[in-house]
Amino acid sequence: MTAADGPPPPAGVPRDYDSDPGRYRLGRQLARVHTTVDLYNRVAQLLAELGAGTVLDVGCADGALRAALAAPAPWLVGLDTSHTLLRDHPSPAVQADAARLPVRDRAVDAITALNVLYHLPDPLPAVREARRVLRVGGHLLAATVARTDSPELAAYWTRPATSFDAEDAPRLIAQVFESVTVFRWDAPLVTLPDATAIRDYLVVRQVPIAVARAAADGLRAPLVVTKRGALIVAGRGR
Ligand SMILES: C[S@@+](CC[C@H](N)C(=O)[O-])C[C@H]1O[C@@H](n2cnc3c(N)ncnc32)[C@H](O)[C@@H]1O
């Protein structure tokens, strides 16, 4: 590579869901207890408004979205690469990759990909694959985080650029889908009540434990954290 090539493209966020599933589970627990708005309830509501009867939840983990849906509709299939997290997802659930969905063309009403596509070094093949399996008029709902998320922790951690940040994701999806609507958030949605919660919030973000402890010592609790991100709702035309 030469200087003229510029900086390398952002990588996908490293995956540790099988080697350290506790990190993801700790993150879910923190979000449940300390966050005021629930992404999964919002997505469940949107799926109902869109009239989605069949949903493929790509990167379903152990079923956060499944748990938010009203029974019995819609019918949701979970899909994930992590066999460890999939064991805790209610059936039906399948181990597969977002870029190679084991689903026939135009088969489902909606695909959800919540906090998943930033793991892929190049998310475009997965976005094309989502469009392939959606019926005409179906929707992809993809959520992701902004590079400027959690600015109150910036002295100790800033989110590294990824392949699918909220700043760039709508443009990327618009390369494949005919219609794109973006719901952004930029609000104080998390309150970390004590030093332990501050430390854990950073550990969940793969910050080294020594840095997380330094932040817990250095920041005053309760700490209100600004969350920034986006939910992109993309519609498939003909
Ligand atoms: C941050 S978790 C998000 C889980 C869940 N959607 C949520 O919002 O809580 C990312 C999930 O994506 C899965 N994942 C990562 N790369 C994937 C890929 N290429 N195909 C399918 N799933 C993938 C991981 O195993 C993990 O369960």
PDB file of C-alpha atoms and ligand atoms in Angstrom:
ATOM      1  CA  MET A   1       0.000   0.000   0.000  1.00  0.00           C
ATOM      2  CA  THR A   2       1.199   3.539  -0.728  1.00  0.00           C
ATOM      3  CA  ALA A   3       0.324   6.787   1.029  1.00  0.00           C
ATOM      4  CA  ALA A   4      -1.821   7.665  -2.002  1.00  0.00           C
ATOM      5  CA  ASP A   5      -4.098   4.714  -1.192  1.00  0.00           C
ATOM      6  CA  GLY A   6      -5.232   6.543   1.977  1.00  0.00           C
ATOM      7  CA  PRO A   7      -6.128   4.855   5.257  1.00  0.00           C
ATOM      8  CA  PRO A   8      -7.423   1.270   5.130  1.00  0.00           C
ATOM      9  CA  PRO A   9     -11.229   0.875   5.229  1.00  0.00           C
ATOM     10  CA  PRO A  10     -12.673   0.328   8.713  1.00  0.00           C
ATOM     11  CA  ALA A  11     -12.708  -3.314   9.739  1.00  0.00           C
ATOM     12  CA  GLY A  12     -15.633  -5.279  11.100  1.00  0.00           C
ATOM     13  CA  VAL A  13     -15.911  -5.344  14.895  1.00  0.00           C
ATOM     14  CA  PRO A  14     -14.202  -8.535  16.164  1.00  0.00           C
ATOM     15  CA  ARG A  15     -16.614 -11.311  17.249  1.00  0.00           C
ATOM     16  CA  ASP A  16     -16.241 -13.101  20.584  1.00  0.00           C
ATOM     17  CA  TYR A  17     -19.767 -14.471  20.992  1.00  0.00           C
ATOM     18  CA  ASP A  18     -18.609 -18.081  21.276  1.00  0.00           C
ATOM     19  CA  SER A  19     -15.369 -17.523  23.180  1.00  0.00           C
ATOM     20  CA  ASP A  20     -16.902 -15.001  25.634  1.00  0.00           C
ATOM     21  CA  PRO A  21     -20.735 -15.061  25.474  1.00  0.00           C
ATOM     22  CA  GLY A  22     -20.815 -13.510  28.951  1.00  0.00           C
ATOM     23  CA  ARG A  23     -19.679 -10.159  27.523  1.00  0.00           C
ATOM     24  CA  TYR A  24     -22.748  -9.918  25.248  1.00  0.00           C
ATOM     25  CA  ARG A  25     -25.044 -11.122  28.041  1.00  0.00           C
ATOM     26  CA  LEU A  26     -23.636  -8.515  30.443  1.00  0.00           C
ATOM     27  CA  GLY A  27     -24.333  -5.853  27.813  1.00  0.00           C
ATOM     28  CA  ARG A  28     -27.949  -6.975  27.468  1.00  0.00           C
ATOM     29  CA  GLN A  29     -28.379  -6.964  31.236  1.00  0.00           C
ATOM     30  CA  LEU A  30     -26.947  -3.422  31.531  1.00  0.00           C
ATOM     31  CA  ALA A  31     -29.194  -2.226  28.715  1.00  0.00           C
ATOM     32  CA  ARG A  32     -32.281  -3.785  30.319  1.00  0.00           C
ATOM     33  CA  VAL A  33     -31.611  -2.174  33.701  1.00  0.00           C
ATOM     34  CA  HIS A  34     -30.118   1.226  32.824  1.00  0.00           C
ATOM     35  CA  THR A  35     -31.604   2.237  29.431  1.00  0.00           C
ATOM     36  CA  THR A  36     -34.850   4.195  29.167  1.00  0.00           C
ATOM     37  CA  VAL A  37     -35.801   3.263  25.580  1.00  0.00           C
ATOM     38  CA  ASP A  38     -35.906  -0.285  24.271  1.00  0.00           C
ATOM     39  CA  LEU A  39     -34.824  -0.822  20.638  1.00  0.00           C
ATOM     40  CA  TYR A  40     -36.455  -4.251  20.454  1.00  0.00           C
ATOM     41  CA  ASN A  41     -39.902  -2.976  21.489  1.00  0.00           C
ATOM     42  CA  ARG A  42     -39.586  -0.224  18.875  1.00  0.00           C
ATOM     43  CA  VAL A  43     -38.665  -2.747  16.173  1.00  0.00           C
ATOM     44  CA  ALA A  44     -41.516  -5.043  17.266  1.00  0.00           C
ATOM     45  CA  GLN A  45     -43.908  -2.101  16.936  1.00  0.00           C
ATOM     46  CA  LEU A  46     -42.574  -1.236  13.462  1.00  0.00           C
ATOM     47  CA  LEU A  47     -42.894  -4.851  12.308  1.00  0.00           C
ATOM     48  CA  ALA A  48     -46.536  -4.783  13.394  1.00  0.00           C
ATOM     49  CA  GLU A  49     -47.111  -1.462  11.570  1.00  0.00           C
ATOM     50  CA  LEU A  50     -45.502  -2.895   8.429  1.00  0.00           C
ATOM     51  CA  GLY A  51     -47.765  -5.951   8.656  1.00  0.00           C
ATOM     52  CA  ALA A  52     -44.833  -8.362   8.619  1.00  0.00           C
ATOM     53  CA  GLY A  53     -46.075 -11.932   9.100  1.00  0.00           C
ATOM     54  CA  THR A  54     -42.704 -13.633   8.582  1.00  0.00           C
ATOM     55  CA  VAL A  55     -39.428 -12.253   9.943  1.00  0.00           C
ATOM     56  CA  LEU A  56     -35.851 -13.474   9.636  1.00  0.00           C
ATOM     57  CA  ASP A  57     -33.781 -12.025  12.529  1.00  0.00           C
ATOM     58  CA  VAL A  58     -30.205 -12.008  11.233  1.00  0.00           C
ATOM     59  CA  GLY A  59     -27.712 -11.908  14.121  1.00  0.00           C
ATOM     60  CA  CYS A  60     -30.473 -12.893  16.542  1.00  0.00           C
ATOM     61  CA  ALA A  61     -28.079 -13.924  19.372  1.00  0.00           C
ATOM     62  CA  ASP A  62     -30.155 -15.420  22.220  1.00  0.00           C
ATOM     63  CA  GLY A  63     -33.424 -13.776  21.211  1.00  0.00           C
ATOM     64  CA  ALA A  64     -33.714 -10.159  22.405  1.00  0.00           C
ATOM     65  CA  LEU A  65     -36.051  -9.335  19.517  1.00  0.00           C
ATOM     66  CA  ARG A  66     -37.963 -12.616  19.781  1.00  0.00           C
ATOM     67  CA  ALA A  67     -38.712 -11.796  23.425  1.00  0.00           C
ATOM     68  CA  ALA A  68     -40.157  -8.398  22.480  1.00  0.00           C
ATOM     69  CA  LEU A  69     -42.626  -9.738  19.916  1.00  0.00           C
ATOM     70  CA  ALA A  70     -46.266 -10.336  20.675  1.00  0.00           C
ATOM     71  CA  ALA A  71     -47.159 -14.035  20.501  1.00  0.00           C
ATOM     72  CA  PRO A  72     -48.135 -15.669  18.215  1.00  0.00           C
ATOM     73  CA  ALA A  73     -47.444 -13.161  15.368  1.00  0.00           C
ATOM     74  CA  PRO A  74     -45.182 -12.542  13.583  1.00  0.00           C
ATOM     75  CA  TRP A  75     -43.518 -15.854  12.887  1.00  0.00           C
ATOM     76  CA  LEU A  76     -39.800 -15.236  13.493  1.00  0.00           C
ATOM     77  CA  VAL A  77     -36.809 -17.385  12.567  1.00  0.00           C
ATOM     78  CA  GLY A  78     -33.530 -16.550  14.305  1.00  0.00           C
ATOM     79  CA  LEU A  79     -30.244 -16.783  12.381  1.00  0.00           C
ATOM     80  CA  ASP A  80     -26.757 -16.331  13.789  1.00  0.00           C
ATOM     81  CA  THR A  81     -23.188 -17.558  13.378  1.00  0.00           C
ATOM     82  CA  SER A  82     -22.761 -18.139  17.130  1.00  0.00           C
ATOM     83  CA  HIS A  83     -23.761 -21.674  18.138  1.00  0.00           C
ATOM     84  CA  THR A  84     -23.363 -20.693  21.805  1.00  0.00           C
ATOM     85  CA  LEU A  85     -25.913 -17.858  21.752  1.00  0.00           C
ATOM     86  CA  LEU A  86     -28.228 -19.736  19.372  1.00  0.00           C
ATOM     87  CA  ARG A  87     -28.651 -22.500  21.973  1.00  0.00           C
ATOM     88  CA  ASP A  88     -30.637 -19.985  24.077  1.00  0.00           C
ATOM     89  CA  HIS A  89     -32.782 -18.692  21.190  1.00  0.00           C
ATOM     90  CA  PRO A  90     -36.288 -20.157  21.037  1.00  0.00           C
ATOM     91  CA  SER A  91     -36.908 -22.455  18.055  1.00  0.00           C
ATOM     92  CA  PRO A  92     -36.859 -22.017  15.087  1.00  0.00           C
ATOM     93  CA  ALA A  93     -33.280 -20.816  14.856  1.00  0.00           C
ATOM     94  CA  VAL A  94     -30.530 -21.646  12.390  1.00  0.00           C
ATOM     95  CA  GLN A  95     -26.751 -21.286  12.334  1.00  0.00           C
ATOM     96  CA  ALA A  96     -25.787 -19.439   9.153  1.00  0.00           C
ATOM     97  CA  ASP A  97     -23.999 -16.371   7.831  1.00  0.00           C
ATOM     98  CA  ALA A  98     -25.703 -13.078   6.975  1.00  0.00           C
ATOM     99  CA  ALA A  99     -23.986 -13.103   3.575  1.00  0.00           C
ATOM    100  CA  ARG A 100     -25.319 -16.605   2.648  1.00  0.00           C
ATOM    101  CA  LEU A 101     -28.894 -16.952   3.859  1.00  0.00           C
ATOM    102  CA  PRO A 102     -30.336 -20.483   3.560  1.00  0.00           C
ATOM    103  CA  VAL A 103     -33.632 -19.052   2.328  1.00  0.00           C
ATOM    104  CA  ARG A 104     -35.233 -19.039  -1.125  1.00  0.00           C
ATOM    105  CA  ASP A 105     -35.772 -15.818  -3.110  1.00  0.00           C
ATOM    106  CA  ARG A 106     -38.619 -13.479  -2.094  1.00  0.00           C
ATOM    107  CA  ALA A 107     -39.656 -15.690   0.827  1.00  0.00           C
ATOM    108  CA  VAL A 108     -39.984 -13.359   3.858  1.00  0.00           C
ATOM    109  CA  ASP A 109     -41.805 -10.150   4.767  1.00  0.00           C
ATOM    110  CA  ALA A 110     -39.066  -8.585   6.893  1.00  0.00           C
ATOM    111  CA  ILE A 111     -35.428  -9.031   7.799  1.00  0.00           C
ATOM    112  CA  THR A 112     -34.027  -7.547  10.980  1.00  0.00           C
ATOM    113  CA  ALA A 113     -30.289  -7.009  11.487  1.00  0.00           C
ATOM    114  CA  LEU A 114     -29.911  -5.228  14.827  1.00  0.00           C
ATOM    115  CA  ASN A 115     -26.333  -4.328  15.778  1.00  0.00           C
ATOM    116  CA  VAL A 116     -24.947  -6.981  13.455  1.00  0.00           C
ATOM    117  CA  LEU A 117     -23.716  -5.602  10.143  1.00  0.00           C
ATOM    118  CA  TYR A 118     -20.785  -3.730  11.732  1.00  0.00           C
ATOM    119  CA  HIS A 119     -19.241  -7.158  12.343  1.00  0.00           C
ATOM    120  CA  LEU A 120     -18.850  -7.745   8.603  1.00  0.00           C
ATOM    121  CA  PRO A 121     -15.714  -6.307   6.957  1.00  0.00           C
ATOM    122  CA  ASP A 122     -17.940  -5.576   3.927  1.00  0.00           C
ATOM    123  CA  PRO A 123     -21.678  -5.442   4.769  1.00  0.00           C
ATOM    124  CA  LEU A 124     -22.819  -4.974   1.138  1.00  0.00           C
ATOM    125  CA  PRO A 125     -23.069  -8.707   0.245  1.00  0.00           C
ATOM    126  CA  ALA A 126     -25.284  -9.229   3.315  1.00  0.00           C
ATOM    127  CA  VAL A 127     -27.480  -6.262   2.371  1.00  0.00           C
ATOM    128  CA  ARG A 128     -27.865  -7.693  -1.175  1.00  0.00           C
ATOM    129  CA  GLU A 129     -28.627 -11.093   0.313  1.00  0.00           C
ATOM    130  CA  ALA A 130     -31.340  -9.544   2.517  1.00  0.00           C
ATOM    131  CA  ARG A 131     -32.957  -7.973  -0.549  1.00  0.00           C
ATOM    132  CA  ARG A 132     -32.821 -11.298  -2.420  1.00  0.00           C
ATOM    133  CA  VAL A 133     -34.865 -13.148   0.219  1.00  0.00           C
ATOM    134  CA  LEU A 134     -37.392 -10.347   0.853  1.00  0.00           C
ATOM    135  CA  ARG A 135     -40.692 -10.428  -1.000  1.00  0.00           C
ATOM    136  CA  VAL A 136     -41.482  -7.437  -3.202  1.00  0.00           C
ATOM    137  CA  GLY A 137     -42.674  -4.745  -0.781  1.00  0.00           C
ATOM    138  CA  GLY A 138     -40.777  -6.370   2.122  1.00  0.00           C
ATOM    139  CA  HIS A 139     -38.470  -4.483   4.507  1.00  0.00           C
ATOM    140  CA  LEU A 140     -34.982  -4.653   5.988  1.00  0.00           C
ATOM    141  CA  LEU A 141     -34.673  -3.100   9.463  1.00  0.00           C
ATOM    142  CA  ALA A 142     -31.007  -2.549  10.353  1.00  0.00           C
ATOM    143  CA  ALA A 143     -29.823  -0.859  13.552  1.00  0.00           C
ATOM    144  CA  THR A 144     -26.358   0.413  14.292  1.00  0.00           C
ATOM    145  CA  VAL A 145     -24.328   2.739  16.479  1.00  0.00           C
ATOM    146  CA  ALA A 146     -22.756   6.115  15.678  1.00  0.00           C
ATOM    147  CA  ARG A 147     -19.017   6.762  15.881  1.00  0.00           C
ATOM    148  CA  THR A 148     -19.804   9.546  18.376  1.00  0.00           C
ATOM    149  CA  ASP A 149     -21.781   7.292  20.723  1.00  0.00           C
ATOM    150  CA  SER A 150     -21.289   7.716  24.509  1.00  0.00           C
ATOM    151  CA  PRO A 151     -19.314  11.010  24.386  1.00  0.00           C
ATOM    152  CA  GLU A 152     -19.237  11.254  28.207  1.00  0.00           C
ATOM    153  CA  LEU A 153     -16.734   8.371  28.196  1.00  0.00           C
ATOM    154  CA  ALA A 154     -14.475   9.918  25.555  1.00  0.00           C
ATOM    155  CA  ALA A 155     -11.554  10.438  27.962  1.00  0.00           C
ATOM    156  CA  TYR A 156     -11.306   6.647  28.262  1.00  0.00           C
ATOM    157  CA  TRP A 157     -12.876   5.264  25.099  1.00  0.00           C
ATOM    158  CA  THR A 158     -14.195   6.311  21.717  1.00  0.00           C
ATOM    159  CA  ARG A 159     -15.922   3.903  19.399  1.00  0.00           C
ATOM    160  CA  PRO A 160     -13.557   2.845  16.609  1.00  0.00           C
ATOM    161  CA  ALA A 161     -14.842   3.405  13.069  1.00  0.00           C
ATOM    162  CA  THR A 162     -16.486   0.271  11.706  1.00  0.00           C
ATOM    163  CA  SER A 163     -17.748  -0.921   8.344  1.00  0.00           C
ATOM    164  CA  PHE A 164     -21.374  -0.033   9.230  1.00  0.00           C
ATOM    165  CA  ASP A 165     -21.594   3.081  11.423  1.00  0.00           C
ATOM    166  CA  ALA A 166     -24.835   5.068  11.730  1.00  0.00           C
ATOM    167  CA  GLU A 167     -23.189   7.946   9.855  1.00  0.00           C
ATOM    168  CA  ASP A 168     -22.655   5.852   6.686  1.00  0.00           C
ATOM    169  CA  ALA A 169     -25.176   2.989   6.932  1.00  0.00           C
ATOM    170  CA  PRO A 170     -28.161   4.694   5.207  1.00  0.00           C
ATOM    171  CA  ARG A 171     -26.021   5.513   2.143  1.00  0.00           C
ATOM    172  CA  LEU A 172     -24.719   1.975   1.989  1.00  0.00           C
ATOM    173  CA  ILE A 173     -28.206   0.447   2.185  1.00  0.00           C
ATOM    174  CA  ALA A 174     -29.480   2.894  -0.441  1.00  0.00           C
ATOM    175  CA  GLN A 175     -27.010   1.320  -2.909  1.00  0.00           C
ATOM    176  CA  VAL A 176     -29.175  -1.823  -2.798  1.00  0.00           C
ATOM    177  CA  PHE A 177     -32.714  -0.854  -1.688  1.00  0.00           C
ATOM    178  CA  GLU A 178     -35.262   1.303  -3.474  1.00  0.00           C
ATOM    179  CA  SER A 179     -36.544   3.198  -0.411  1.00  0.00           C
ATOM    180  CA  VAL A 180     -34.726   4.132   2.794  1.00  0.00           C
ATOM    181  CA  THR A 181     -36.138   5.762   5.952  1.00  0.00           C
ATOM    182  CA  VAL A 182     -33.815   6.614   8.839  1.00  0.00           C
ATOM    183  CA  PHE A 183     -34.787   6.951  12.513  1.00  0.00           C
ATOM    184  CA  ARG A 184     -31.871   8.503  14.416  1.00  0.00           C
ATOM    185  CA  TRP A 185     -31.402   8.885  18.150  1.00  0.00           C
ATOM    186  CA  ASP A 186     -29.110  11.317  20.005  1.00  0.00           C
ATOM    187  CA  ALA A 187     -30.293  11.507  23.598  1.00  0.00           C
ATOM    188  CA  PRO A 188     -29.318  10.792  27.227  1.00  0.00           C
ATOM    189  CA  LEU A 189     -30.812   7.303  27.247  1.00  0.00           C
ATOM    190  CA  VAL A 190     -28.523   5.514  29.730  1.00  0.00           C
ATOM    191  CA  THR A 191     -27.861   6.271  33.404  1.00  0.00           C
ATOM    192  CA  LEU A 192     -25.011   4.299  34.986  1.00  0.00           C
ATOM    193  CA  PRO A 193     -25.735   4.426  38.725  1.00  0.00           C
ATOM    194  CA  ASP A 194     -22.337   3.520  40.169  1.00  0.00           C
ATOM    195  CA  ALA A 195     -18.673   2.729  39.496  1.00  0.00           C
ATOM    196  CA  THR A 196     -19.394  -0.949  38.818  1.00  0.00           C
ATOM    197  CA  ALA A 197     -21.910  -0.074  36.120  1.00  0.00           C
ATOM    198  CA  ILE A 198     -19.429   2.361  34.505  1.00  0.00           C
ATOM    199  CA  ARG A 199     -16.724  -0.334  34.494  1.00  0.00           C
ATOM    200  CA  ASP A 200     -19.078  -2.972  33.064  1.00  0.00           C
ATOM    201  CA  TYR A 201     -20.406  -0.589  30.387  1.00  0.00           C
ATOM    202  CA  LEU A 202     -16.843  -0.253  29.089  1.00  0.00           C
ATOM    203  CA  VAL A 203     -15.946  -3.940  29.442  1.00  0.00           C
ATOM    204  CA  VAL A 204     -18.968  -4.757  27.264  1.00  0.00           C
ATOM    205  CA  ARG A 205     -17.404  -2.463  24.636  1.00  0.00           C
ATOM    206  CA  GLN A 206     -14.210  -4.537  24.665  1.00  0.00           C
ATOM    207  CA  VAL A 207     -12.256  -1.881  26.600  1.00  0.00           C
ATOM    208  CA  PRO A 208      -9.285  -3.394  28.524  1.00  0.00           C
ATOM    209  CA  ILE A 209     -10.216  -3.988  32.154  1.00  0.00           C
ATOM    210  CA  ALA A 210      -7.476  -1.639  33.468  1.00  0.00           C
ATOM    211  CA  VAL A 211      -8.899   1.252  31.413  1.00  0.00           C
ATOM    212  CA  ALA A 212     -12.452   0.374  32.470  1.00  0.00           C
ATOM    213  CA  ARG A 213     -11.401   0.441  36.133  1.00  0.00           C
ATOM    214  CA  ALA A 214      -9.627   3.784  35.653  1.00  0.00           C
ATOM    215  CA  ALA A 215     -12.831   5.218  34.149  1.00  0.00           C
ATOM    216  CA  ALA A 216     -14.892   3.854  37.035  1.00  0.00           C
ATOM    217  CA  ASP A 217     -12.505   5.591  39.469  1.00  0.00           C
ATOM    218  CA  GLY A 218     -12.255   8.811  37.439  1.00  0.00           C
ATOM    219  CA  LEU A 219     -15.880   9.500  36.494  1.00  0.00           C
ATOM    220  CA  ARG A 220     -18.548  10.659  38.892  1.00  0.00           C
ATOM    221  CA  ALA A 221     -21.619   8.425  39.283  1.00  0.00           C
ATOM    222  CA  PRO A 222     -24.429   8.490  38.438  1.00  0.00           C
ATOM    223  CA  LEU A 223     -23.205   9.030  34.874  1.00  0.00           C
ATOM    224  CA  VAL A 224     -25.751   9.937  32.217  1.00  0.00           C
ATOM    225  CA  VAL A 225     -24.632   8.654  28.805  1.00  0.00           C
ATOM    226  CA  THR A 226     -25.751  10.012  25.433  1.00  0.00           C
ATOM    227  CA  LYS A 227     -26.657   7.265  22.995  1.00  0.00           C
ATOM    228  CA  ARG A 228     -26.311   7.933  19.269  1.00  0.00           C
ATOM    229  CA  GLY A 229     -27.319   5.558  16.527  1.00  0.00           C
ATOM    230  CA  ALA A 230     -29.819   4.807  13.804  1.00  0.00           C
ATOM    231  CA  LEU A 231     -32.480   2.348  12.742  1.00  0.00           C
ATOM    232  CA  ILE A 232     -32.726   2.136   8.968  1.00  0.00           C
ATOM    233  CA  VAL A 233     -35.925   0.821   7.413  1.00  0.00           C
ATOM    234  CA  ALA A 234     -35.373  -0.108   3.777  1.00  0.00           C
ATOM    235  CA  GLY A 235     -38.109  -1.210   1.392  1.00  0.00           C
ATOM    236  CA  ARG A 236     -37.715  -3.624  -1.496  1.00  0.00           C
ATOM    237  CA  GLY A 237     -39.245  -2.653  -4.833  1.00  0.00           C
ATOM    238  CA  ARG A 238     -39.561  -4.951  -7.852  1.00  0.00           C
TER     239      ARG A 238
HETATM  240  C1  LIG B   1     -24.011  -7.239  19.007  1.00  0.00           C
HETATM  241  S1  LIG B   1     -24.781  -8.808  18.785  1.00  0.00           S
HETATM  242  C2  LIG B   1     -26.436  -8.276  18.454  1.00  0.00           C
HETATM  243  C3  LIG B   1     -27.428  -9.329  18.796  1.00  0.00           C
HETATM  244  C4  LIG B   1     -28.897  -8.889  18.721  1.00  0.00           C
HETATM  245  N1  LIG B   1     -29.324  -8.634  17.359  1.00  0.00           N
HETATM  246  C5  LIG B   1     -29.092  -7.673  19.570  1.00  0.00           C
HETATM  247  O1  LIG B   1     -29.357  -6.592  19.024  1.00  0.00           O
HETATM  248  O2  LIG B   1     -28.943  -7.786  20.790  1.00  0.00           O
HETATM  249  C6  LIG B   1     -24.232  -9.327  17.164  1.00  0.00           C
HETATM  250  C7  LIG B   1     -24.747 -10.715  16.789  1.00  0.00           C
HETATM  251  O3  LIG B   1     -24.472 -10.898  15.388  1.00  0.00           O
HETATM  252  C8  LIG B   1     -23.964 -12.193  15.197  1.00  0.00           C
HETATM  253  N2  LIG B   1     -23.179 -12.179  13.957  1.00  0.00           N
HETATM  254  C9  LIG B   1     -21.968 -11.601  13.744  1.00  0.00           C
HETATM  255  N3  LIG B   1     -21.576 -11.770  12.474  1.00  0.00           N
HETATM  256  C10 LIG B   1     -22.571 -12.468  11.861  1.00  0.00           C
HETATM  257  C11 LIG B   1     -22.760 -12.948  10.532  1.00  0.00           C
HETATM  258  N4  LIG B   1     -21.826 -12.775   9.590  1.00  0.00           N
HETATM  259  N5  LIG B   1     -23.891 -13.619  10.236  1.00  0.00           N
HETATM  260  C12 LIG B   1     -24.840 -13.827  11.194  1.00  0.00           C
HETATM  261  N6  LIG B   1     -24.717 -13.391  12.468  1.00  0.00           N
HETATM  262  C13 LIG B   1     -23.594 -12.728  12.804  1.00  0.00           C
HETATM  263  C14 LIG B   1     -23.152 -12.471  16.447  1.00  0.00           C
HETATM  264  O4  LIG B   1     -22.922 -13.844  16.649  1.00  0.00           O
HETATM  265  C15 LIG B   1     -24.047 -11.843  17.518  1.00  0.00           C
HETATM  266  O5  LIG B   1     -25.002 -12.744  18.006  1.00  0.00           O
END
